[in-house]
Short mmCIF file of C-alpha atoms and ligand atoms in Angstrom, two decimals:
data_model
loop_
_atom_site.label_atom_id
_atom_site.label_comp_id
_atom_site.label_asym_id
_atom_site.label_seq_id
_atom_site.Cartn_x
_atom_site.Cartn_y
_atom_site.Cartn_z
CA UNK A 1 -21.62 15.83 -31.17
CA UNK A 2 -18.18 15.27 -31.38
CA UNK A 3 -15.62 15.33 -28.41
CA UNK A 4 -13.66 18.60 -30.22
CA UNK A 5 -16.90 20.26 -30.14
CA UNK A 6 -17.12 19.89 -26.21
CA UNK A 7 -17.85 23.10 -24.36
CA UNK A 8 -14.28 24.76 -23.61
CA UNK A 9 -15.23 25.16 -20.32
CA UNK A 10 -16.22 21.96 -19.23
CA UNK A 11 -12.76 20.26 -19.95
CA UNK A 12 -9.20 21.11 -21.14
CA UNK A 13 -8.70 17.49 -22.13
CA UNK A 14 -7.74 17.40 -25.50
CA UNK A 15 -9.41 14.37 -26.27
CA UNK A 16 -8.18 14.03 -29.59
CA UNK A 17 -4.47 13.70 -28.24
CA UNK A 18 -5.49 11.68 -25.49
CA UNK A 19 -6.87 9.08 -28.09
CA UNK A 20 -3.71 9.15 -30.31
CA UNK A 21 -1.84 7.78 -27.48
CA UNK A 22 -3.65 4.57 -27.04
CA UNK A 23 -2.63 2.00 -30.06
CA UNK A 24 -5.68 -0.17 -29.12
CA UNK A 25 -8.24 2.22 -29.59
CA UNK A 26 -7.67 1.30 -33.71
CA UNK A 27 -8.95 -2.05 -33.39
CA UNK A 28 -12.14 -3.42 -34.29
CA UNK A 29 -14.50 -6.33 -32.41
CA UNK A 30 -16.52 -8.00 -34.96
CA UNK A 31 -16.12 -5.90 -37.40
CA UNK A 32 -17.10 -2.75 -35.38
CA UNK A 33 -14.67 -0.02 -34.31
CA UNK A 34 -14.20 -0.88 -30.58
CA UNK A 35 -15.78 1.68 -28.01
CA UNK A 36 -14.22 0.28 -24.45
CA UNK A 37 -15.94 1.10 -21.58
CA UNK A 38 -14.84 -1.10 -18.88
CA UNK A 39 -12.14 1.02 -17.53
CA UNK A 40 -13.26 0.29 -13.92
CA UNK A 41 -11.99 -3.33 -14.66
CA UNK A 42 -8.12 -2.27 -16.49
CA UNK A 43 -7.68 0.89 -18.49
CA UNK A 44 -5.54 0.29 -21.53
CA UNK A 45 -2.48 1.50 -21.82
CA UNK A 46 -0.61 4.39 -23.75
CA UNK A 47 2.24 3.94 -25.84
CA UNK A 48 3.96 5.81 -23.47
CA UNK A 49 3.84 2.56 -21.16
CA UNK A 50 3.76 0.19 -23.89
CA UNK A 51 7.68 1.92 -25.18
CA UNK A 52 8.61 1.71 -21.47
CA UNK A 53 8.09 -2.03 -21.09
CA UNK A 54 9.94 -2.62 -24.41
CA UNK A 55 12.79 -0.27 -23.64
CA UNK A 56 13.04 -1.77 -19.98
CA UNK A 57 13.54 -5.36 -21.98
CA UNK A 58 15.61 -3.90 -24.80
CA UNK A 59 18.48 -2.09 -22.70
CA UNK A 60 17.68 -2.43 -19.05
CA UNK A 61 16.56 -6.13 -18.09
CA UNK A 62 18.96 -7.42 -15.12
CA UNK A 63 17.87 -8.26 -11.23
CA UNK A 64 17.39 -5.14 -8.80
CA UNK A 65 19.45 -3.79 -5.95
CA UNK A 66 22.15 -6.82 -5.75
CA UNK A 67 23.72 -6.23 -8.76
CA UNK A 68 27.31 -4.30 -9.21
CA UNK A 69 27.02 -4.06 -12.85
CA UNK A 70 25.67 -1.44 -14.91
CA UNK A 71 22.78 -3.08 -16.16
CA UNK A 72 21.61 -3.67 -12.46
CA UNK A 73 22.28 -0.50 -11.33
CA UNK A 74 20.35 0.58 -14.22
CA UNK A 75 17.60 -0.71 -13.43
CA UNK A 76 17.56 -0.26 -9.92
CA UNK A 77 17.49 3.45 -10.45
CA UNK A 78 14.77 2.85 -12.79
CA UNK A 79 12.38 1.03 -10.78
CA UNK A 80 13.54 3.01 -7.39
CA UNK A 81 12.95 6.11 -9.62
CA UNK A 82 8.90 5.08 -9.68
CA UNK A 83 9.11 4.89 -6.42
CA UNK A 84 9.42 8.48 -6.35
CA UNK A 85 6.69 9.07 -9.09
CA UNK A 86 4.33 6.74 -6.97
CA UNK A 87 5.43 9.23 -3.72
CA UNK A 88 4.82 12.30 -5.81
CA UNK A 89 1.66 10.99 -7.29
CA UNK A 90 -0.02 10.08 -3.62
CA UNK A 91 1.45 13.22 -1.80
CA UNK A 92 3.52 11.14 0.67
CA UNK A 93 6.36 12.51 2.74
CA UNK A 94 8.94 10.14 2.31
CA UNK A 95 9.98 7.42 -0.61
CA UNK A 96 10.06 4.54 2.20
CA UNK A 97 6.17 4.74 2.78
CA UNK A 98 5.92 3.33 -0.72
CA UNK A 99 5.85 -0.61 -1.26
CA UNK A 100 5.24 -1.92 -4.51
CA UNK A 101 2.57 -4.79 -4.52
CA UNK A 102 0.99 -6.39 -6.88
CA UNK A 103 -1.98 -4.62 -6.86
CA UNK A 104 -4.58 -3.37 -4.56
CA UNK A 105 -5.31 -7.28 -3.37
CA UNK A 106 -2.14 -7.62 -3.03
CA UNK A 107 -1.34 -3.98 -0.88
CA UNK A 108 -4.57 -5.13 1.57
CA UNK A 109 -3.57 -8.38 2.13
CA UNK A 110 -0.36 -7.12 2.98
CA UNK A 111 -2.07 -4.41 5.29
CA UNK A 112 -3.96 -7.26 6.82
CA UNK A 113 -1.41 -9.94 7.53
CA UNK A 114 1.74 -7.75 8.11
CA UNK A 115 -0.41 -5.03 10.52
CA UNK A 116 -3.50 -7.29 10.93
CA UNK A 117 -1.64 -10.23 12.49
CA UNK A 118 0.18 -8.03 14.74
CA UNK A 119 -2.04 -5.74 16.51
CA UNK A 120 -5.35 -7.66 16.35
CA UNK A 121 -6.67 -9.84 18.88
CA UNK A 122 -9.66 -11.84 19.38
CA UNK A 123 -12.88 -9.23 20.27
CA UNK A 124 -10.92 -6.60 17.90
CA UNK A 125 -13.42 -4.70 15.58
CA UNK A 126 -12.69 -3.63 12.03
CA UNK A 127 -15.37 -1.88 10.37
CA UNK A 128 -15.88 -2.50 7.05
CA UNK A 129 -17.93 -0.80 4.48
CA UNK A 130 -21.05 -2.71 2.75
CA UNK A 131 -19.63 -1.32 -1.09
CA UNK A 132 -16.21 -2.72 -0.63
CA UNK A 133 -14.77 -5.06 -3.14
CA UNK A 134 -14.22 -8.73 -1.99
CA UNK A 135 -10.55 -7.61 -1.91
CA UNK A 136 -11.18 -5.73 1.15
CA UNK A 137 -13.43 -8.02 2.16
CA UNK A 138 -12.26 -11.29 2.24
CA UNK A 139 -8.43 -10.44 4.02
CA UNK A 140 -10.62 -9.39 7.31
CA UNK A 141 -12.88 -12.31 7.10
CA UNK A 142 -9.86 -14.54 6.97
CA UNK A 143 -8.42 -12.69 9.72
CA UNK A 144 -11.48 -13.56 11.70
CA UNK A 145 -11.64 -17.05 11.17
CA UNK A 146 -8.39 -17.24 12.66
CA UNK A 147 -8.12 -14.79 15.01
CA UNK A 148 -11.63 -14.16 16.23
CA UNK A 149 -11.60 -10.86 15.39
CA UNK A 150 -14.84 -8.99 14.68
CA UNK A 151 -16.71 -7.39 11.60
CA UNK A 152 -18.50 -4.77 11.65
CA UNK A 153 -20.28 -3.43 8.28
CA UNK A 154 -21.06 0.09 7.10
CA UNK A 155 -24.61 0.44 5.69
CA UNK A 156 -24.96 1.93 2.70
CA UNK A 157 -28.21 3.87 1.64
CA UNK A 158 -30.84 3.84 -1.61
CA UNK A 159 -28.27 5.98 -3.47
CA UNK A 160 -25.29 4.04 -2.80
CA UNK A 161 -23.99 6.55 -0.59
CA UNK A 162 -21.86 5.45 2.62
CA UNK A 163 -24.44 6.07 6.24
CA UNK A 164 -22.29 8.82 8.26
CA UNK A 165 -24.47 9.08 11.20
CA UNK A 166 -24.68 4.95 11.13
CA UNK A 167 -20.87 4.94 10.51
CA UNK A 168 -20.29 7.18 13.81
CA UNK A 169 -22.07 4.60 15.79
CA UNK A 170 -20.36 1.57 14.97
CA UNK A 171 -17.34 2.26 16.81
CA UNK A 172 -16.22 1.19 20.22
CA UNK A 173 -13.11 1.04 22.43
CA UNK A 174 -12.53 -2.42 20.78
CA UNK A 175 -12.31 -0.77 16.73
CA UNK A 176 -8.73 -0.92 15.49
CA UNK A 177 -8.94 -0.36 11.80
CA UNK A 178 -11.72 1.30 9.30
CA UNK A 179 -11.36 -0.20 5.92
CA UNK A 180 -13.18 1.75 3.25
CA UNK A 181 -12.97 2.30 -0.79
CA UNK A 182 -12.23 6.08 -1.84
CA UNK A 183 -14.18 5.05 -5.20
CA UNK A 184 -16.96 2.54 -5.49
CA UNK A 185 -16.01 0.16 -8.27
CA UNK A 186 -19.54 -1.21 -8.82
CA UNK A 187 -21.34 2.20 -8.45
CA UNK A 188 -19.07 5.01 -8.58
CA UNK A 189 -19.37 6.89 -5.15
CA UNK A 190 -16.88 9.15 -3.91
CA UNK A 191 -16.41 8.38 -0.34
CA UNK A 192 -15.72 11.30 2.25
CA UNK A 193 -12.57 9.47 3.35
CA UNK A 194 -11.34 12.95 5.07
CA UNK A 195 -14.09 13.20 6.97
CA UNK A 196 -14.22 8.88 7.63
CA UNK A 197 -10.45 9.10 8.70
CA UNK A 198 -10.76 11.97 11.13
CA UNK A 199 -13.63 10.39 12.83
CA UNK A 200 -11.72 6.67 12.77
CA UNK A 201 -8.61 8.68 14.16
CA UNK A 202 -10.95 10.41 17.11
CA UNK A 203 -11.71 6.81 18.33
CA UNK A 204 -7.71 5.78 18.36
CA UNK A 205 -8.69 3.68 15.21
CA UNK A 206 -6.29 3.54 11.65
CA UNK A 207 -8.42 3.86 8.26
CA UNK A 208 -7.16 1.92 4.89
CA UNK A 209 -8.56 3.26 2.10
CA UNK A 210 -8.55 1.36 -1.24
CA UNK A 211 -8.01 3.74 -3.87
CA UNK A 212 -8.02 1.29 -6.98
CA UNK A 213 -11.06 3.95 -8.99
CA UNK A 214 -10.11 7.11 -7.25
CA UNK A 215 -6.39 7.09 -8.43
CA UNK A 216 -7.72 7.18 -12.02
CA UNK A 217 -9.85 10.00 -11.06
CA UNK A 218 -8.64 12.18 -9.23
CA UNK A 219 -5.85 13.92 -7.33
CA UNK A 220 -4.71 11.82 -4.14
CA UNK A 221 -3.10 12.88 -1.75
CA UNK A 222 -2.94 10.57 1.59
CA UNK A 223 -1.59 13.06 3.72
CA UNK A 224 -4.55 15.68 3.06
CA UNK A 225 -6.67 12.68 3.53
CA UNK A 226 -4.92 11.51 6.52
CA UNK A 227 -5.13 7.94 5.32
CA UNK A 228 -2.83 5.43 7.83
CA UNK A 229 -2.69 3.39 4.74
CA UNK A 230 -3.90 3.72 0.65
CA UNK A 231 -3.64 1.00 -1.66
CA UNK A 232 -3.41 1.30 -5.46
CA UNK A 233 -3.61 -0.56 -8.73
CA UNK A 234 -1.20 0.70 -11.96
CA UNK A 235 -3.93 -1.44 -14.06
CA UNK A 236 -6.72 0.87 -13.10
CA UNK A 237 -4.47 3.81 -13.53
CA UNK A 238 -3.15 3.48 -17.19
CA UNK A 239 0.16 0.79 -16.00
CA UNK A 240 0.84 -2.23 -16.44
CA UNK A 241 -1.03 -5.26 -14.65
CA UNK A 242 0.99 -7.06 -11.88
CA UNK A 243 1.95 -3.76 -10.60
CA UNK A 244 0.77 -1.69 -7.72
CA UNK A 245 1.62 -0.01 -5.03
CA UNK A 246 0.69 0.41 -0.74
CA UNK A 247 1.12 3.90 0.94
CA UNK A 248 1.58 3.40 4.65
CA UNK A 249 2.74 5.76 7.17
CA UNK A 250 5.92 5.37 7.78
CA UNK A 251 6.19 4.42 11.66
CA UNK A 252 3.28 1.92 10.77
CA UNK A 253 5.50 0.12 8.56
CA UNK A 254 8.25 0.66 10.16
CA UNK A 255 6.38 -1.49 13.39
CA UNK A 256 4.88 -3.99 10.88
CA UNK A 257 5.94 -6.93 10.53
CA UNK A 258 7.20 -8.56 7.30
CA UNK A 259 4.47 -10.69 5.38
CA UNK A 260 6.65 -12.95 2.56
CA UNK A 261 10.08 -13.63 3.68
CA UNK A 262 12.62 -14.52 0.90
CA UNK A 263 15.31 -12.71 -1.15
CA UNK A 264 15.46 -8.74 -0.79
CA UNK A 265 13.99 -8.57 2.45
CA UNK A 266 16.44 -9.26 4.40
CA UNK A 267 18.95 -7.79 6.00
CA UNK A 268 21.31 -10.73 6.88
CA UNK A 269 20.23 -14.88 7.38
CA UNK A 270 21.70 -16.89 9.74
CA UNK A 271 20.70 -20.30 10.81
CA UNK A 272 22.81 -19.52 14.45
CA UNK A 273 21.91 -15.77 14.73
CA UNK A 274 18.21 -15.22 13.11
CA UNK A 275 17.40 -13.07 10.49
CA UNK A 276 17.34 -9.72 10.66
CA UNK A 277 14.87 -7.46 7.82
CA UNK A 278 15.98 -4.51 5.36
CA UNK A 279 14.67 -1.31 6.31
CA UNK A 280 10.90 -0.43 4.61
CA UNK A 281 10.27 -0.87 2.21
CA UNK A 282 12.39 -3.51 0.98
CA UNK A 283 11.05 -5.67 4.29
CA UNK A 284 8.03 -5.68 1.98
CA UNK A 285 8.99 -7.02 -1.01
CA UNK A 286 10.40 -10.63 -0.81
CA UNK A 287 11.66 -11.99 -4.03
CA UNK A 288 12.65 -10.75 -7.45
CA UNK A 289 9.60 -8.01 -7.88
CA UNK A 290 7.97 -7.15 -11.07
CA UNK A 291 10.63 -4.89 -12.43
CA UNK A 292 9.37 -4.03 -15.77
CA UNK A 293 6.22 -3.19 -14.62
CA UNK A 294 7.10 -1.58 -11.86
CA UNK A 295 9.25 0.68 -14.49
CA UNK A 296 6.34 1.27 -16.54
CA UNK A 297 3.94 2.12 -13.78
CA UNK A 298 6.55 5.61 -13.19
CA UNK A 299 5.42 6.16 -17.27
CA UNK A 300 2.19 5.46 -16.39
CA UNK A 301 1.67 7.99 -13.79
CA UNK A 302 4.05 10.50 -15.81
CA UNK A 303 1.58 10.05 -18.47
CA UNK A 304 -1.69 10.88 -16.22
CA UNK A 305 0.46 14.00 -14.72
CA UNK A 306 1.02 15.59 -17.85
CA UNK A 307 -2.11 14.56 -19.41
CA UNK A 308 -3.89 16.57 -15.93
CA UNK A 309 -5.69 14.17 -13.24
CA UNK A 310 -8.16 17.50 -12.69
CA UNK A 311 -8.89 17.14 -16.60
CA UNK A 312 -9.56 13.76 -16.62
CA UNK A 313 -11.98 13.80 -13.89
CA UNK A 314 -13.84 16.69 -14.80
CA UNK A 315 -13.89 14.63 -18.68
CA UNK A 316 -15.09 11.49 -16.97
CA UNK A 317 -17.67 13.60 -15.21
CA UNK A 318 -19.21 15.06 -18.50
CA UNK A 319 -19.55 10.81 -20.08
CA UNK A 320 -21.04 10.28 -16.66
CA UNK A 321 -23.35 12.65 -16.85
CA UNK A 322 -24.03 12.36 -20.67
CA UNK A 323 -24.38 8.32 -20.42
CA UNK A 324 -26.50 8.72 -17.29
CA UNK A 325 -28.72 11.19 -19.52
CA UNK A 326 -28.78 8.80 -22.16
CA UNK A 327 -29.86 5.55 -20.44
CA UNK A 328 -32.17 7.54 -18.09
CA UNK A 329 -34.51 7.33 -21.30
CA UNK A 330 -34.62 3.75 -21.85
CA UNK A 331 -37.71 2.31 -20.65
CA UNK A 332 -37.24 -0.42 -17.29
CA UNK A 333 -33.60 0.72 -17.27
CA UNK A 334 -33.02 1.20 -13.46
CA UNK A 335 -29.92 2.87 -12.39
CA UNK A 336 -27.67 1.28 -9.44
CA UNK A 337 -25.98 4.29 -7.27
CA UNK A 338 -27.07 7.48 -7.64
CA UNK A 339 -24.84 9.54 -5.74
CA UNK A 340 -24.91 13.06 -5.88
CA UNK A 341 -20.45 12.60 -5.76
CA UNK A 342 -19.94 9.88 -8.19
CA UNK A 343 -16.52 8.84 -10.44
CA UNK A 344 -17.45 7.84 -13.82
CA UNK A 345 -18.93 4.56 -13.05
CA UNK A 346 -22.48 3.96 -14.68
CA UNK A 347 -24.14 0.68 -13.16
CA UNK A 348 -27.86 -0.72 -14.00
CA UNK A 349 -29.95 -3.21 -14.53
CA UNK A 350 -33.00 -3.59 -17.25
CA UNK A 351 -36.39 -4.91 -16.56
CA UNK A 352 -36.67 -8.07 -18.69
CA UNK A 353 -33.22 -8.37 -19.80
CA UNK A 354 -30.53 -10.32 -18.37
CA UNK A 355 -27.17 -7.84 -17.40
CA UNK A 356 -25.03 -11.45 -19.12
CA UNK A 357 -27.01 -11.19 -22.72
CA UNK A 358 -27.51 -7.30 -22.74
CA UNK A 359 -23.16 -7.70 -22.04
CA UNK A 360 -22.55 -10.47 -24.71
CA UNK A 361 -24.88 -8.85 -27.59
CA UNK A 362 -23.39 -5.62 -27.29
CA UNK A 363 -19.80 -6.57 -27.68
CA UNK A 364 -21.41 -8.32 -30.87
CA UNK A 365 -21.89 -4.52 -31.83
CA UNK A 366 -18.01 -3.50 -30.60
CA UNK A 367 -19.17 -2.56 -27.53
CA UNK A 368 -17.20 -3.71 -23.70
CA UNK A 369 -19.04 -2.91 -20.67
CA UNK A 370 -18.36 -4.97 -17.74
CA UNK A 371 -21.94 -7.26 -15.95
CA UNK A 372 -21.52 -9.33 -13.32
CA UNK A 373 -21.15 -8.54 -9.67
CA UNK A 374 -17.77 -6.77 -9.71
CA UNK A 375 -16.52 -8.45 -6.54
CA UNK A 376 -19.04 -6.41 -4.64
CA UNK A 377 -21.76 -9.05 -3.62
CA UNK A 378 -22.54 -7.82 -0.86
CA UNK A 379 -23.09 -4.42 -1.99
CA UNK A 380 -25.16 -5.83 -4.94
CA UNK A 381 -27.55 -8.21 -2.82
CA UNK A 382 -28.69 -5.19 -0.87
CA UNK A 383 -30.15 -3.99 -4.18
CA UNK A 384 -31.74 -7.02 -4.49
CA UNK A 385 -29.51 -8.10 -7.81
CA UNK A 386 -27.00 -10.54 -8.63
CA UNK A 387 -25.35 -8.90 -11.28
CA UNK A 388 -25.64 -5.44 -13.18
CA UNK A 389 -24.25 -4.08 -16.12
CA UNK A 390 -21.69 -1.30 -15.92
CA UNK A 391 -20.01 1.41 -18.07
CA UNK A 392 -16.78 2.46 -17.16
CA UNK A 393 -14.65 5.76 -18.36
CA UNK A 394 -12.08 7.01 -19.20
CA UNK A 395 -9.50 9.90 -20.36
CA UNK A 396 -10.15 8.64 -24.20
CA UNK A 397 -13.56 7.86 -24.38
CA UNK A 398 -15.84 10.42 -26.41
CA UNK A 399 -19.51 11.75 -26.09
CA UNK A 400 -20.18 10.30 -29.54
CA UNK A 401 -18.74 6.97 -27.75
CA UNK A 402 -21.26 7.63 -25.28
CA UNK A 403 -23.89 8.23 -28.28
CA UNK A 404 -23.27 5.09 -29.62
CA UNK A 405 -23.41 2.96 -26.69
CA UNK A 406 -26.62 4.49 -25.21
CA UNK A 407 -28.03 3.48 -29.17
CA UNK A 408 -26.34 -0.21 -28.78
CA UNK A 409 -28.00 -0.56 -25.80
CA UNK A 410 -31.21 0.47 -26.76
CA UNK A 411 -30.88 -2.10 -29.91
CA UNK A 412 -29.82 -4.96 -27.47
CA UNK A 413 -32.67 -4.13 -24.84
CA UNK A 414 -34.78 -4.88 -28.32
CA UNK A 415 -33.55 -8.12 -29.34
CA UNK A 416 -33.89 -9.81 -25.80
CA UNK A 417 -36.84 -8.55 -24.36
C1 PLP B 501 -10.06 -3.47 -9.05
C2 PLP B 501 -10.30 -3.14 -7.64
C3 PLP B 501 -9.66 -3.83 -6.62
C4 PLP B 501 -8.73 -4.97 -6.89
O1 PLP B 501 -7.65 -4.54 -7.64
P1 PLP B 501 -6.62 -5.61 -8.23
O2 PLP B 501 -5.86 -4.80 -9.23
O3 PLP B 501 -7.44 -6.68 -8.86
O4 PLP B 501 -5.79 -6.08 -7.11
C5 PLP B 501 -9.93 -3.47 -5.33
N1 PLP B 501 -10.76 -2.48 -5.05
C6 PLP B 501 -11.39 -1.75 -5.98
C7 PLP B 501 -12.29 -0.63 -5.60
C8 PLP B 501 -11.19 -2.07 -7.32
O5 PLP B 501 -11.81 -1.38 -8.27
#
């Protein structure tokens, strides 16, 4: 079945287009046409992005916000100018709750040292869920080596799905912060964060929510959420790596204080007087930032608006649902996460078959899926595994893609069991 002989009404996405956009998509791996389905780990990137980057280096290149000549005013406007996109794209209120991070690491361990340090004291809980990624993970256990601060964990059931009525309990007059994924990397789930932030707000408490796969999903929008603070990758999200952004409400940053001091974070240095901080965001964002990327991320998230987030999920959800179809058939094959709200994340694991050969023999047939742990360990060892293999997609992948990979797999399950 080929993707132009989709039902109409399942999708809009012209899939077609979509794939015309996306140079890499014409290569071969050994000798096979490549089918990429690890999009949960970087999506590529349209030419859209890829023409930004070169233009930025081409015409624009020149340090931010110091400079009087054109060049830097140039690109100041350029990169301040996806700090509106990034604004637009989240549903925030004002261009100030925007700080451009590295990434979603990057954004949390930002949350956690500029906020974290600040407000937390020993005995202070933060409740973290059991299907978060090490990166919002491993910032609150290093805040509680040092400052004694407490974990507490949010089960997770058979299906992968977050435990509301478990979640309700864990909270006392000592919880300060819920820090939760919107998306599951490793399986997919859509958390309720609406529902997760109103409860953390009726017990005085702030929710993060890290919104690295639910950017590329879906429509965000952090107000209708009520998130105190979202954290994004442009990676995940069809931009450039070393590029990312941190919603936070504004009075939150505003009280915060800065994490990296340096150039462009200041407002004026004095050995006599002290140092005084710009206003947000720039208080954020010590040292020469990643400019071109940070360009290219606007393109990015241009190219996801026109291209229609509600087009792209509802895609995604038809591979999902195809793939999930397809493996469902393959003898031993045991799904991970079986959510009954799930992004299009396809995790599992194979009687007999180790997730590291089924991943290296089926690139031998052109084929990138993702095994391993996927920074979610914890989440993992509940199942009882160390590793899975996972299928990832994405705006360009097609049901014949999906075809092919459920047949690769079923060749590779062959050769190794
Ligand atoms: C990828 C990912 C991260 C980390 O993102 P970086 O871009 O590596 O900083 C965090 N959380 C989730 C859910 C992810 O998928």
């Amino acid at each position: 079945m080929s993707d132009l002989a989709a039902p109409a009404e399942a999708t809009v996405l012209d899939v077609a287009r979509v794939r015309r956009d996306f140079p890499i998509l014409d290569r071969e791996v050994h000798g096979k046409p490549l089918i990429y389905l690890d999009n949960a780990a970087t999506s590529q990137t349209p030419i859209q992005v890829i023409d930004c980057l070169d233009d930025y280096y081409r015409r624009l290149n020149a340090n931010i916000h110091r400079g009087l000549h054109t060049l830097a005013d140039e690109a100041t406007a350029a990169y301040e100018g996806s700090r509106d996109k990034v604004r637009d794209f989240l549903g925030a209120a004002d261009r100030r709750e925007i700080v451009f991070t590295r990434g979603t690491t990057e954004a949390i361990n930002l949350v956690a040292n500029g906020w974290g340090r600040a407000h937390l004291r020993a005995g202070d809980e933060v409740l973290v869920s059991r299907m978060e990624h090490h990166s919002n993970i491993v910032p609150w256990q290093l805040l509680a080596e040092e400052l004694g601060i407490v974990i507490r964990v949010i089960p997770v059931d058979e299906r992968g799905v977050l435990d509301l009525a478990a979640y309700r309990t864990l909270f006392s007059e000592r919880t300060k912060l819920v820090a939760v994924n919107h998306v599951s990397n490793a399986f997919g789930t859509i958390n309720p964060v609406r529902e997760l932030a109103e409860e953390a707000h009726r017990h005085g408490a702030l929710i993060l929510v890290d919104g690295a796969q639910a950017t590329p999903h879906q429509v965000v929008d952090v107000q209708a959420i009520g998130a105190d603070f979202y954290a994004f990758s442009g990676h995940k999200v069809y931009g450039p790596t070393g590029i990312g952004a941190l919603y936070g409400r504004l009075e939150l940053l505003e009280a915060m204080r800065p994490w990296q001091g340096g150039g462009e974070m200041i407002a004026t240095v004095s050995f006599e007087a002290g140092t005084t901080y710009a206003p947000v965001p720039h208080k954020f964002e010590a040292g020469t930032p990643a400019i071109a990327e940070g360009v290219a991320l606007g393109a990015a998230l241009d190219w996801v608006t026109a291209t229609g987030l509600e087009a792209i999920g509802a895609w995604e959800d038809q591979l999902l649902r195809r793939a999930t179809l397809g493996v469902s058939r393959i003898d031993g094959l045991r799904l991970l996460g079986t959510a009954p709200d799930k992004a299009g994340v396809l995790s599992f694991v194979v009687d007999g078959a180790h997730a590291q050969d089924i991943g290296l023999l089926i690139d031998q047939l052109g084929v990138a899926i993702r095994t391993g742990h996927h920074c979610a360990q914890p989440l993992l060892a509940q199942f009882g595994v160390d590793a899975t293999c996972r299928a990832s997609f994405a705006a360009y992948n097609t049901l014949d893609e999906v075809d092919a990979f459920v047949a690769a797999l079923e060749r590779v399950i062959g050769m190794v069991r």
